[in-house]
Every structure is written in structure tokens, then in C-alpha cells.
PDB file of C-alpha atoms in Angstrom:
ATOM      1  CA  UNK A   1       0.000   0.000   0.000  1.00 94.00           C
ATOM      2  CA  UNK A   2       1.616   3.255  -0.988  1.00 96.00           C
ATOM      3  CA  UNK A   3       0.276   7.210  -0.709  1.00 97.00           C
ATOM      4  CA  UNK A   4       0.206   9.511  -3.931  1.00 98.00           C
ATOM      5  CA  UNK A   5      -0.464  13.036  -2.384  1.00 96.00           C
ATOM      6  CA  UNK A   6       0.744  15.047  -5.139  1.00 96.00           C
ATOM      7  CA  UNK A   7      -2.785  15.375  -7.670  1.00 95.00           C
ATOM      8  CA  UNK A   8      -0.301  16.069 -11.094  1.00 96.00           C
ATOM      9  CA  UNK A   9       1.789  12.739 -10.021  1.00 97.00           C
ATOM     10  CA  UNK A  10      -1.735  10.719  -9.437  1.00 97.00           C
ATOM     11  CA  UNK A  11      -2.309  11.507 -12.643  1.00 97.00           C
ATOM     12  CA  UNK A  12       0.956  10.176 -13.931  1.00 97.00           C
ATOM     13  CA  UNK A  13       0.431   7.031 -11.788  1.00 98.00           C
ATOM     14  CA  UNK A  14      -3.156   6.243 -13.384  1.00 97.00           C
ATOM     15  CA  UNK A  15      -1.760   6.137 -17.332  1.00 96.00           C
ATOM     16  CA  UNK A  16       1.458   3.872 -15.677  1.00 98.00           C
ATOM     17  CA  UNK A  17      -0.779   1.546 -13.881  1.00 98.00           C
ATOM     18  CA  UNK A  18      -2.864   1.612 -17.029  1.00 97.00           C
ATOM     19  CA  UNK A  19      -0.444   0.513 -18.933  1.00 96.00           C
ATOM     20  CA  UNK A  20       0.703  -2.244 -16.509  1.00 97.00           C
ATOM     21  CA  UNK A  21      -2.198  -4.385 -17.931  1.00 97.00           C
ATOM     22  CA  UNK A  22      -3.162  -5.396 -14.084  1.00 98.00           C
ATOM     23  CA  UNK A  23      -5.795  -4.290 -11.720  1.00 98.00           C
ATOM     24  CA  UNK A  24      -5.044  -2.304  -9.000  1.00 98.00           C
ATOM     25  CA  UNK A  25      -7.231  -0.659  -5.863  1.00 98.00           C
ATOM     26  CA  UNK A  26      -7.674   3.320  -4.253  1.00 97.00           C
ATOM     27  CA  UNK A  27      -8.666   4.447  -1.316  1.00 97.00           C
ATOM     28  CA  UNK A  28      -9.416   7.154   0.707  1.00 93.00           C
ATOM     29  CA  UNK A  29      -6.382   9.140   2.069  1.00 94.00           C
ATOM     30  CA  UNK A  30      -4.646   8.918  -2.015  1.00 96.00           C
ATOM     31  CA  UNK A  31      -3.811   5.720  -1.283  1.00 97.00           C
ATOM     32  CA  UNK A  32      -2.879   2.794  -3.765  1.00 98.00           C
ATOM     33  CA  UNK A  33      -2.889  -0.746  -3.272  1.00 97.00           C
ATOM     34  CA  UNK A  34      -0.607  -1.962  -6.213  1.00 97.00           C
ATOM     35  CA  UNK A  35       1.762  -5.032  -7.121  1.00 96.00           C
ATOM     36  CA  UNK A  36       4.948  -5.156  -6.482  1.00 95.00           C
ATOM     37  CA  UNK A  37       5.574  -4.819 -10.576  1.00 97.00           C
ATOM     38  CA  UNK A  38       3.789  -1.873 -10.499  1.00 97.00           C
ATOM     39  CA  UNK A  39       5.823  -0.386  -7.702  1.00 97.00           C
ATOM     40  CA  UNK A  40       8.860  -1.104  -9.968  1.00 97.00           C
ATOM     41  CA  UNK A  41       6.880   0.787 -12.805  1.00 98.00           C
ATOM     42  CA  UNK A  42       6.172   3.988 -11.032  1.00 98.00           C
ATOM     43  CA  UNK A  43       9.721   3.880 -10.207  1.00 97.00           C
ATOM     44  CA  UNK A  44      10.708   3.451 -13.503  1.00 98.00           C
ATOM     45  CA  UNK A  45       9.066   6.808 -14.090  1.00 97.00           C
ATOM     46  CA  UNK A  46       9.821   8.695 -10.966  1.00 97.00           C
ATOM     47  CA  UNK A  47       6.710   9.203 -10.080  1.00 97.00           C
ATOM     48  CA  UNK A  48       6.592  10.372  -6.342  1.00 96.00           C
ATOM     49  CA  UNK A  49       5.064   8.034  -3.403  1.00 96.00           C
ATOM     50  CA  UNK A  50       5.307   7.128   0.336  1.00 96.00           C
ATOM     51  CA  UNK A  51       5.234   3.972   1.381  1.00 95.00           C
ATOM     52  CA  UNK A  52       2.375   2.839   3.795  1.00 95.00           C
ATOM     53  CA  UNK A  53       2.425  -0.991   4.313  1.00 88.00           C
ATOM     54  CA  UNK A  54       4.617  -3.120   1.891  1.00 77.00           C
ATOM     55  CA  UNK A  55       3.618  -6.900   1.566  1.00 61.00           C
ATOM     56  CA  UNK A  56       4.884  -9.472   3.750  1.00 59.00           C
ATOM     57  CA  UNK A  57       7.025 -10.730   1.529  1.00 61.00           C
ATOM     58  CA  UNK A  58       8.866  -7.651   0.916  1.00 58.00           C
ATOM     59  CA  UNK A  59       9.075  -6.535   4.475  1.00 52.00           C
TER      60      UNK A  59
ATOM     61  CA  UNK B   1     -16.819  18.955 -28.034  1.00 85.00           C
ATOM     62  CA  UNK B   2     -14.884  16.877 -24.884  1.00 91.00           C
ATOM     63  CA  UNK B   3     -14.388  18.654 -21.694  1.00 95.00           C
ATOM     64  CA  UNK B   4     -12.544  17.916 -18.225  1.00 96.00           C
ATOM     65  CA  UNK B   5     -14.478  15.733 -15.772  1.00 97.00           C
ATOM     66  CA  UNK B   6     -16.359  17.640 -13.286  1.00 97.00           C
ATOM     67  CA  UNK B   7     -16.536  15.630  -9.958  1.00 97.00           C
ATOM     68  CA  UNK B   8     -18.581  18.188  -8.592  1.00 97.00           C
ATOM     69  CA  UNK B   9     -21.463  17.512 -10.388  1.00 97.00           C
ATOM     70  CA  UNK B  10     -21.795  14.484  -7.835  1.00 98.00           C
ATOM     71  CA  UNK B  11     -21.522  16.496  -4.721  1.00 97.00           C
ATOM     72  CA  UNK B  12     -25.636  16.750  -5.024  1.00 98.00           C
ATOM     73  CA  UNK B  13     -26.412  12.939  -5.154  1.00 98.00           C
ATOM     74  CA  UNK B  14     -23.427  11.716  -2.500  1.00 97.00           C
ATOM     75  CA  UNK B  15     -24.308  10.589   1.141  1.00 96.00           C
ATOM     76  CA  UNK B  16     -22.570   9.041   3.487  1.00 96.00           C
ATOM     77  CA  UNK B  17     -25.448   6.422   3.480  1.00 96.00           C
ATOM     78  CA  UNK B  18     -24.388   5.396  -0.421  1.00 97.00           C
ATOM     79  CA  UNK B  19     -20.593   3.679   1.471  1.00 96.00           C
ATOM     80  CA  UNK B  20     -21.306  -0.350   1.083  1.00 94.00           C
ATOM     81  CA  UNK B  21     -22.540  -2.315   4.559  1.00 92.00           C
ATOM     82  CA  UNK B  22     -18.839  -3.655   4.911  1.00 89.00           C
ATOM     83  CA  UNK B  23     -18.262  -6.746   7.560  1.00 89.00           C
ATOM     84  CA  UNK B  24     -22.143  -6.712   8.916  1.00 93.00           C
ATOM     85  CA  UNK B  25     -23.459  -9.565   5.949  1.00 93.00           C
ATOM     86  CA  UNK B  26     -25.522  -7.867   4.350  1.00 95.00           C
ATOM     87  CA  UNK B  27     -26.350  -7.231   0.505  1.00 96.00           C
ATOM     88  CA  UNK B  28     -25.037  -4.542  -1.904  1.00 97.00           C
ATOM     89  CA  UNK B  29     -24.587  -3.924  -5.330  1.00 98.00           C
ATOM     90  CA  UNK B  30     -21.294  -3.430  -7.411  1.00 98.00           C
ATOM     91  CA  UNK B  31     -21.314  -1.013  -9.738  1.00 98.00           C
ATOM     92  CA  UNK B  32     -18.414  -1.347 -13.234  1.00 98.00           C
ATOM     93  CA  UNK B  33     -18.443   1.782 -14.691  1.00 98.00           C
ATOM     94  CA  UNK B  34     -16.386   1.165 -18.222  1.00 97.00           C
ATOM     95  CA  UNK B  35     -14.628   4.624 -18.934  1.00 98.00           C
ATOM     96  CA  UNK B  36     -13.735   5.098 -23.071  1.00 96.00           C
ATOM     97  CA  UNK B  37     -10.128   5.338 -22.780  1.00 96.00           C
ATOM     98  CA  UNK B  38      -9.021   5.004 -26.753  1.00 95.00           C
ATOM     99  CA  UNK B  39     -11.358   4.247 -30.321  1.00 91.00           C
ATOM    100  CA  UNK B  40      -9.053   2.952 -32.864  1.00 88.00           C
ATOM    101  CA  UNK B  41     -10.710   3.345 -36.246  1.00 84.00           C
ATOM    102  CA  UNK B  42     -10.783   1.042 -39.387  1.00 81.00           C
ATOM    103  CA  UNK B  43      -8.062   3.051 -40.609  1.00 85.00           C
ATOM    104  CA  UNK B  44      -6.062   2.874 -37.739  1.00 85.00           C
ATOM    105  CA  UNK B  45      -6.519   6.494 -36.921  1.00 89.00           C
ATOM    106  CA  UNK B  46      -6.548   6.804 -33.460  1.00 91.00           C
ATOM    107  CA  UNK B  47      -8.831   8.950 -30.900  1.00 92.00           C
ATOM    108  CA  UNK B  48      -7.727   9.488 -27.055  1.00 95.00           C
ATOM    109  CA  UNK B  49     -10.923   9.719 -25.115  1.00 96.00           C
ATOM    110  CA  UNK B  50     -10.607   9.818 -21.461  1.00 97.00           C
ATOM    111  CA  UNK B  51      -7.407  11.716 -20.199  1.00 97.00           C
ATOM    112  CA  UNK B  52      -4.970  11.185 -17.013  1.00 96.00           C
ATOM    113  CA  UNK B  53      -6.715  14.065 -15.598  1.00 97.00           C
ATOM    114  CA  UNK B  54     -10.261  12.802 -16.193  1.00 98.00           C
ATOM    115  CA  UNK B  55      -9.298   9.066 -14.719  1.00 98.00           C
ATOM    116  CA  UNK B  56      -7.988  10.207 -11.816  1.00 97.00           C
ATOM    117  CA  UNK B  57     -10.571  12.572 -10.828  1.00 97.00           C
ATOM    118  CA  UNK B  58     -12.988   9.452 -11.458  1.00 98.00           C
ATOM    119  CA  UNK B  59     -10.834   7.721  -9.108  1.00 97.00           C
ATOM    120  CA  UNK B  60     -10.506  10.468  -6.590  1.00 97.00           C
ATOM    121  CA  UNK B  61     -14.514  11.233  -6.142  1.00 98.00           C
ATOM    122  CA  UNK B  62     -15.036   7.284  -6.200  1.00 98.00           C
ATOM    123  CA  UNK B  63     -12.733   6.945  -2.996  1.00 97.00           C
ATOM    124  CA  UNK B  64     -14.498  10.131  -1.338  1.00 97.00           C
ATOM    125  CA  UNK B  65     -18.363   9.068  -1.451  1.00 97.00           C
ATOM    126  CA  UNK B  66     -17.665   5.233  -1.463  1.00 97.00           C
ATOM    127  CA  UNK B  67     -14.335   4.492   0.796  1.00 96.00           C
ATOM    128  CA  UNK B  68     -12.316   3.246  -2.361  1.00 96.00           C
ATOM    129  CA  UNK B  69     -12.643   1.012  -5.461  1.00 98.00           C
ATOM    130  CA  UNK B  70     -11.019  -0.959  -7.808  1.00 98.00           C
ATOM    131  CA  UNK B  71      -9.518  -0.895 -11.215  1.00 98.00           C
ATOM    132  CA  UNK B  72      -9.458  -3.295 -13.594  1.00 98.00           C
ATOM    133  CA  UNK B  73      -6.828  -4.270 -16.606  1.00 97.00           C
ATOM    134  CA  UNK B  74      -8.074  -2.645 -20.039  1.00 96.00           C
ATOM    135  CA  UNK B  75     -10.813  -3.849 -22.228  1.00 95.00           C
ATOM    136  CA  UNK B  76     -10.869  -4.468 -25.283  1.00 91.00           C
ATOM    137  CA  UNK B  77     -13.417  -5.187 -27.989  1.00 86.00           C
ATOM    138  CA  UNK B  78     -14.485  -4.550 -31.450  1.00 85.00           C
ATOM    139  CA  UNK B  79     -17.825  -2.673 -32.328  1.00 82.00           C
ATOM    140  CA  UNK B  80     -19.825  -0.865 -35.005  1.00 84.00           C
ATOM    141  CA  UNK B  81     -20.574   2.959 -34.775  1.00 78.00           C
ATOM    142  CA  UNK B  82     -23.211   3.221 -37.209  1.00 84.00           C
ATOM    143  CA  UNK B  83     -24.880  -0.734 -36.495  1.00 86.00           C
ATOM    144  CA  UNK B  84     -25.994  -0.408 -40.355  1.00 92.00           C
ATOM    145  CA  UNK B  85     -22.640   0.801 -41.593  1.00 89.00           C
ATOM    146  CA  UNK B  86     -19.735  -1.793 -41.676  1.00 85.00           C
ATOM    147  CA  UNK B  87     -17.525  -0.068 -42.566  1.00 83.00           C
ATOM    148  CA  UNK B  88     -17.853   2.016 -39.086  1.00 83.00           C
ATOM    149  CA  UNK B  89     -15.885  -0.739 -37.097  1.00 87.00           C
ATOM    150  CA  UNK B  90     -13.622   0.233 -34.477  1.00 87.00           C
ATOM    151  CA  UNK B  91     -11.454  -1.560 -31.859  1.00 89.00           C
ATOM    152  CA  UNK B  92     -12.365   0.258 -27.960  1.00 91.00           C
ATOM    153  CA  UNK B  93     -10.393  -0.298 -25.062  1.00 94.00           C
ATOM    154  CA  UNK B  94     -11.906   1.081 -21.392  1.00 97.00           C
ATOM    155  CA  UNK B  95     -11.289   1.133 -18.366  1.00 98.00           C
ATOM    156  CA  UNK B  96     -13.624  -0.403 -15.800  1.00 98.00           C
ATOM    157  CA  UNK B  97     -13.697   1.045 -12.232  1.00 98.00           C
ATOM    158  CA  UNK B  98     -15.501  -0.967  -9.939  1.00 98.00           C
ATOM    159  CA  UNK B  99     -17.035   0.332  -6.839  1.00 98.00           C
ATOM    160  CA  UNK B 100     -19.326  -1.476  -3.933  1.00 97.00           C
ATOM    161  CA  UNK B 101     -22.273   0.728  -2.697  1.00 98.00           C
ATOM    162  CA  UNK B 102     -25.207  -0.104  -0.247  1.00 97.00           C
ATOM    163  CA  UNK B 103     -28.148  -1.197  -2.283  1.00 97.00           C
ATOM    164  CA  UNK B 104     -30.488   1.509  -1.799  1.00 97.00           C
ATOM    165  CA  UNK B 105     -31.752   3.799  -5.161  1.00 97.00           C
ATOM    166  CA  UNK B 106     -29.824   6.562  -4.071  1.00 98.00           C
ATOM    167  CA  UNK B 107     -26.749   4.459  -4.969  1.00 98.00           C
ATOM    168  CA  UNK B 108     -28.899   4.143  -8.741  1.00 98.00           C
ATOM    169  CA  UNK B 109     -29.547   7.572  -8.880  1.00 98.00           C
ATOM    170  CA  UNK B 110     -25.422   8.454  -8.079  1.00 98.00           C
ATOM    171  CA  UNK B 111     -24.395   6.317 -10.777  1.00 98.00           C
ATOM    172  CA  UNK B 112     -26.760   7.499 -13.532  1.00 98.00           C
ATOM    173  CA  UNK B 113     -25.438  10.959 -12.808  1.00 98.00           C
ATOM    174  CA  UNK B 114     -21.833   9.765 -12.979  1.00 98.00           C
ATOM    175  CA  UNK B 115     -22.757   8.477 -16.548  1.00 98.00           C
ATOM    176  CA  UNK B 116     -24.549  11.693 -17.826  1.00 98.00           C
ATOM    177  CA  UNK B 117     -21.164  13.483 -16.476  1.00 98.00           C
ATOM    178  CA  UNK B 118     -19.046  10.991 -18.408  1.00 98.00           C
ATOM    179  CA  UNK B 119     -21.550  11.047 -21.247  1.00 97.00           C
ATOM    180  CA  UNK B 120     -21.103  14.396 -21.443  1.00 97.00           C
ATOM    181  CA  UNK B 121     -17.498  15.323 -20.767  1.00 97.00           C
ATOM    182  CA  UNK B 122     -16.177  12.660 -23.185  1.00 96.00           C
ATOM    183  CA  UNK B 123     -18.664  13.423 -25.822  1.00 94.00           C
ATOM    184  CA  UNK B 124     -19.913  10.172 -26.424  1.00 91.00           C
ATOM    185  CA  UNK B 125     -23.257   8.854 -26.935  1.00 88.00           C
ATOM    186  CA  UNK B 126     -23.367   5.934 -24.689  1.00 90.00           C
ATOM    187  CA  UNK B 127     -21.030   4.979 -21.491  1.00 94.00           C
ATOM    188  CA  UNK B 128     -21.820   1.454 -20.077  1.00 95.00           C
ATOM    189  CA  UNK B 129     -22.497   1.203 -16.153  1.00 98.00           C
ATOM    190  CA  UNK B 130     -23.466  -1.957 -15.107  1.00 98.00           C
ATOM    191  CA  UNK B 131     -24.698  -2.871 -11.535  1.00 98.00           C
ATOM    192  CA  UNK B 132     -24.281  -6.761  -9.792  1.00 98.00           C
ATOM    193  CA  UNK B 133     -25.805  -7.816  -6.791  1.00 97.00           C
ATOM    194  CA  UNK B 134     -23.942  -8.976  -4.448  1.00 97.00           C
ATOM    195  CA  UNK B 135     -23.880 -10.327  -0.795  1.00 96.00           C
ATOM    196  CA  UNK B 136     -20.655  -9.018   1.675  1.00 94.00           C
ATOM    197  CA  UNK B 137     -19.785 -12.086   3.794  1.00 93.00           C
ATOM    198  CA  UNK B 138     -19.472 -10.500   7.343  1.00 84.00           C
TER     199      UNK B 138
END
């Protein structure tokens, strides 16, 4: 689970996660619930995020 | 003529009594709304419907009236503008979003106004919401 506050890096994030081919939750507070291969894709494009939870396996 | 998404048009029909009965058992209904995201013509020419801006607004009033939502990997599908015209194929790829709501009309009445604002916005003559009943395990 990771937190987008920025609106203009959301944005960014949605065509990203689009293009991902995978699904992918929100919820209130800006927050994401994404796969770990989409973590490595908004990465890839330096889009801006905290962390919130990561999954057990990557703790 | 498109135009940006205007979430506020759904202040009027949002209550806090729309957010789904979550961990009680009880039933609700979930609502796919499929958001044009690209037409592809039979020429290959192609036309960018929904933008970032509009998708993530979607997104952003979803998670305010109903707690959060989900969204789905692009469909795809081929389809006929003109039904008596053939040669008015195109190839469509959306973008479902998928939210739970309690199963009262209000919840109806929300998501018909969500498609007249997509409707509207995007320019296009039809935008498919479909609504599932469902029952939340508590």
C-alpha cells in the first residue's frame, strides 16, 4: 500500500498503472494498493510516493 | 466537443449512506463503470478519449463518497458505430472502475449521474455502467 499526495503525479500514476495491464485498488487518504511490478513501474518513471504498508514478503 | 471531468457535479447525489454495509453480511450492489479510454478506427486512426486528468478525478470522487474502489486491466473489444454501416468498425479499449455501494436507489440515482457526467465530458453517446448484486460475507 503506498500514498500519492501530489494530484499532477496521481495523474501520472493512473496512465502507468494503465499501462501495466493489471488491476489495481484506491482508497481514501490517495492511497494505492498496487503489485509489487507496479511499484517497480512507477519507479521506472519517478513518479513520487510514500510507502504505507509493503507486503509481507517484501518486508 | 470533450471537456474535463467535473466531480462536482456528484456532490448533489453523494451521502454518506451510499458507502457499502462492509463486515455486517448484508447485501449490496457493485457497480463497473467502463470509462472510453481510446477508439481505434478502421483506418487505424486513433482517438484518445478519457485523459490522465479525467481518470484520476474518477478515481478520486469514487474513494471520497464510497471508501475506495477498484480498477481493472483494459478492455478491449471490437464494435460498429453506425450498427448499419460496416464499414464504421472500431477496436475500444476502457477502463472499468468498480465500486461497492449499499443497495439503496440513491446508490442508482449516483451512478446514472456519474454516466450523464461521463456522457457528457467525453462526448460520447453511450457509457456502459453496469450494476451486480452482491452479498458481503461479514
Amino acid at each position: 500500500m503506498l500514498r500519492i499526495p501530489d494530484q499532477e503525479s496521481r495523474q501520472r500514476a493512473t496512465r502507468v498503472l494503465i499501462a501495466t495491464n493489471e488491476s489495481w485498488a484506491r482508497a481514501d487518504g490517495n492511497l494505492f494498493g498496487v503489485s509489487t511490478r507496479q511499484v517497480e513501474a512507477l519507479e521506472a518513471e519517478a513518479i513520487a510516493f510514500e510507502w504505507v504498508s509493503k507486503a509481507p514478503s517484501d518486508a | 466537443m470533450p471537456r474535463p471531468f467535473e466531480p462536482k457535479s456528484l456532490d448533489p447525489y453523494a451521502s454518506p449512506d451510499l458507502r457499502p454495509p462492509i463486515g455486517v453480511g448484508a447485501a449490496a450492489w457493485r457497480y463497473t463503470v467502463l470509462i472510453p479510454f481510446e477508439e481505434v478506427s478502421a483506418t487505424g486512426s486513433v482517438t484518445a478519449l478519457a485523459t490522465d486528468a479525467d481518470l484520476e478525478a474518477v478515481g478520486t470522487v469514487l474513494c471520497r463518497h464510497f471508501g475506495g474502489l477498484s480498477v481493472l486491466p483494459p478492455i478491449m473489444g471490437w464494435g460498429l458505430r453506425d450498427p448499419s454501416d460496416p464499414a464504421s468498425i472500431e477496436f475500444n479499449k476502457h477502463i472499468p472502475h468498480v465500486a461497492y455501494a449499499r443497495a439503496i436507489k440513491a446508490a442508482d440515482a449516483y451512478f446514472e449521474k456519474l454516466q450523464q457526467e461521463l456522457q457528457a465530458c467525453l462526448d460520447q453517446g453511450v457509457v456502459l455502467v453496469e450494476r451486480q448484486e452482491v452479498f458481503l460475507v461479514g
